[in-house]
Amino acid sequence: MSVIQRKRDKKERQAIYFDLICGIISSILALTGIFYVAITQKIRNMGMFITGASFWILYLILSFFLISMGIYLWYKEKHWDETTSRKDLVPPIY
């Protein structure tokens, strides 16, 4: 295995770890926010409760999207289909 291949593999692992770590941290923050809003705070104003809870639920959905997108892109990079047609590059005309 060449040095360049090892560096490329290291960068790929760093990218997937970064995506997963950011998604997990966002999920933890969202779950903490949901539990804080729903359990510890008494519901005094239903509109504010729904606004806060919906924000944290949407943030949780966003974090799951980030995690799944990172895993999907990593998978597609590792298992790309060589049978698909590629567009031939044409040099620009001067």
PDB file of C-alpha atoms in Angstrom:
ATOM      1  CA  MET A   1       0.000   0.000   0.000  1.00  0.00           C
ATOM      2  CA  SER A   2       1.483   3.309  -1.029  1.00  0.00           C
ATOM      3  CA  VAL A   3       1.853   6.379   1.123  1.00  0.00           C
ATOM      4  CA  ILE A   4      -0.652   8.290  -0.997  1.00  0.00           C
ATOM      5  CA  GLN A   5      -3.268   5.534  -0.596  1.00  0.00           C
ATOM      6  CA  ARG A   6      -2.775   5.526   3.179  1.00  0.00           C
ATOM      7  CA  LYS A   7      -3.190   9.302   3.329  1.00  0.00           C
ATOM      8  CA  ARG A   8      -6.352   9.082   1.217  1.00  0.00           C
ATOM      9  CA  ASP A   9      -7.755   6.354   3.463  1.00  0.00           C
ATOM     10  CA  LYS A  10      -6.947   8.424   6.544  1.00  0.00           C
ATOM     11  CA  LYS A  11      -8.760  11.454   5.082  1.00  0.00           C
ATOM     12  CA  GLU A  12     -11.801   9.301   4.264  1.00  0.00           C
ATOM     13  CA  ARG A  13     -11.932   7.948   7.793  1.00  0.00           C
ATOM     14  CA  GLN A  14     -11.584  11.459   9.204  1.00  0.00           C
ATOM     15  CA  ALA A  15     -14.466  12.668   7.021  1.00  0.00           C
ATOM     16  CA  ILE A  16     -16.824   9.867   8.073  1.00  0.00           C
ATOM     17  CA  TYR A  17     -15.874  10.271  11.729  1.00  0.00           C
ATOM     18  CA  PHE A  18     -16.477  14.009  11.509  1.00  0.00           C
ATOM     19  CA  ASP A  19     -19.929  13.508   9.968  1.00  0.00           C
ATOM     20  CA  LEU A  20     -20.876  10.912  12.556  1.00  0.00           C
ATOM     21  CA  ILE A  21     -19.549  12.898  15.513  1.00  0.00           C
ATOM     22  CA  CYS A  22     -21.339  16.088  14.398  1.00  0.00           C
ATOM     23  CA  GLY A  23     -24.570  14.173  13.866  1.00  0.00           C
ATOM     24  CA  ILE A  24     -24.347  12.423  17.235  1.00  0.00           C
ATOM     25  CA  ILE A  25     -23.605  15.676  19.078  1.00  0.00           C
ATOM     26  CA  SER A  26     -26.550  17.334  17.338  1.00  0.00           C
ATOM     27  CA  SER A  27     -28.784  14.394  18.275  1.00  0.00           C
ATOM     28  CA  ILE A  28     -27.722  14.572  21.907  1.00  0.00           C
ATOM     29  CA  LEU A  29     -28.357  18.321  21.992  1.00  0.00           C
ATOM     30  CA  ALA A  30     -31.771  17.859  20.399  1.00  0.00           C
ATOM     31  CA  LEU A  31     -32.793  15.083  22.795  1.00  0.00           C
ATOM     32  CA  THR A  32     -31.568  17.133  25.745  1.00  0.00           C
ATOM     33  CA  GLY A  33     -33.585  20.093  24.510  1.00  0.00           C
ATOM     34  CA  ILE A  34     -36.698  17.975  24.025  1.00  0.00           C
ATOM     35  CA  PHE A  35     -36.444  16.467  27.500  1.00  0.00           C
ATOM     36  CA  TYR A  36     -35.719  19.855  29.056  1.00  0.00           C
ATOM     37  CA  VAL A  37     -38.688  21.483  27.358  1.00  0.00           C
ATOM     38  CA  ALA A  38     -41.080  18.587  27.898  1.00  0.00           C
ATOM     39  CA  ILE A  39     -40.173  17.356  31.368  1.00  0.00           C
ATOM     40  CA  THR A  40     -38.527  20.017  33.504  1.00  0.00           C
ATOM     41  CA  GLN A  41     -40.451  23.075  32.347  1.00  0.00           C
ATOM     42  CA  LYS A  42     -44.051  23.370  33.345  1.00  0.00           C
ATOM     43  CA  ILE A  43     -46.330  24.071  30.424  1.00  0.00           C
ATOM     44  CA  ARG A  44     -47.514  27.592  31.079  1.00  0.00           C
ATOM     45  CA  ASN A  45     -47.991  28.717  27.499  1.00  0.00           C
ATOM     46  CA  MET A  46     -49.001  26.013  25.037  1.00  0.00           C
ATOM     47  CA  GLY A  47     -47.873  28.019  21.996  1.00  0.00           C
ATOM     48  CA  MET A  48     -44.342  28.446  23.335  1.00  0.00           C
ATOM     49  CA  PHE A  49     -44.215  24.793  24.340  1.00  0.00           C
ATOM     50  CA  ILE A  50     -45.216  23.646  20.855  1.00  0.00           C
ATOM     51  CA  THR A  51     -42.746  26.080  19.273  1.00  0.00           C
ATOM     52  CA  GLY A  52     -39.872  24.890  21.456  1.00  0.00           C
ATOM     53  CA  ALA A  53     -40.679  21.211  21.123  1.00  0.00           C
ATOM     54  CA  SER A  54     -41.116  21.459  17.346  1.00  0.00           C
ATOM     55  CA  PHE A  55     -37.761  23.257  17.029  1.00  0.00           C
ATOM     56  CA  TRP A  56     -35.944  20.517  18.929  1.00  0.00           C
ATOM     57  CA  ILE A  57     -37.737  17.761  17.013  1.00  0.00           C
ATOM     58  CA  LEU A  58     -36.773  19.372  13.689  1.00  0.00           C
ATOM     59  CA  TYR A  59     -33.202  19.719  14.961  1.00  0.00           C
ATOM     60  CA  LEU A  60     -33.219  16.002  15.808  1.00  0.00           C
ATOM     61  CA  ILE A  61     -34.459  15.165  12.318  1.00  0.00           C
ATOM     62  CA  LEU A  62     -31.692  17.343  10.868  1.00  0.00           C
ATOM     63  CA  SER A  63     -29.062  15.525  12.913  1.00  0.00           C
ATOM     64  CA  PHE A  64     -30.348  12.127  11.745  1.00  0.00           C
ATOM     65  CA  PHE A  65     -30.215  13.458   8.196  1.00  0.00           C
ATOM     66  CA  LEU A  66     -26.573  14.500   8.693  1.00  0.00           C
ATOM     67  CA  ILE A  67     -25.650  11.076  10.043  1.00  0.00           C
ATOM     68  CA  SER A  68     -27.417   9.235   7.237  1.00  0.00           C
ATOM     69  CA  MET A  69     -25.957  11.536   4.578  1.00  0.00           C
ATOM     70  CA  GLY A  70     -22.440  10.960   5.879  1.00  0.00           C
ATOM     71  CA  ILE A  71     -22.878   7.197   5.884  1.00  0.00           C
ATOM     72  CA  TYR A  72     -24.555   7.236   2.463  1.00  0.00           C
ATOM     73  CA  LEU A  73     -21.803   9.311   0.841  1.00  0.00           C
ATOM     74  CA  TRP A  74     -19.128   7.129   2.404  1.00  0.00           C
ATOM     75  CA  TYR A  75     -20.876   4.011   1.111  1.00  0.00           C
ATOM     76  CA  LYS A  76     -21.309   5.470  -2.385  1.00  0.00           C
ATOM     77  CA  GLU A  77     -17.641   6.414  -2.469  1.00  0.00           C
ATOM     78  CA  LYS A  78     -16.567   2.908  -1.523  1.00  0.00           C
ATOM     79  CA  HIS A  79     -19.036   1.078  -3.806  1.00  0.00           C
ATOM     80  CA  TRP A  80     -19.419   3.263  -6.863  1.00  0.00           C
ATOM     81  CA  ASP A  81     -20.710   1.603 -10.011  1.00  0.00           C
ATOM     82  CA  GLU A  82     -18.146   1.374 -12.784  1.00  0.00           C
ATOM     83  CA  THR A  83     -20.732   0.307 -15.372  1.00  0.00           C
ATOM     84  CA  THR A  84     -22.450   3.694 -15.495  1.00  0.00           C
ATOM     85  CA  SER A  85     -21.630   5.740 -18.552  1.00  0.00           C
ATOM     86  CA  ARG A  86     -19.284   8.642 -18.089  1.00  0.00           C
ATOM     87  CA  LYS A  87     -19.301  11.813 -20.078  1.00  0.00           C
ATOM     88  CA  ASP A  88     -16.115  12.273 -22.072  1.00  0.00           C
ATOM     89  CA  LEU A  89     -14.271  15.459 -21.289  1.00  0.00           C
ATOM     90  CA  VAL A  90     -13.765  17.775 -24.233  1.00  0.00           C
ATOM     91  CA  PRO A  91     -11.063  20.443 -24.126  1.00  0.00           C
ATOM     92  CA  PRO A  92     -12.255  24.004 -24.517  1.00  0.00           C
ATOM     93  CA  ILE A  93     -11.979  25.570 -27.952  1.00  0.00           C
ATOM     94  CA  TYR A  94      -9.819  28.670 -28.169  1.00  0.00           C
TER      95      TYR A  94
END
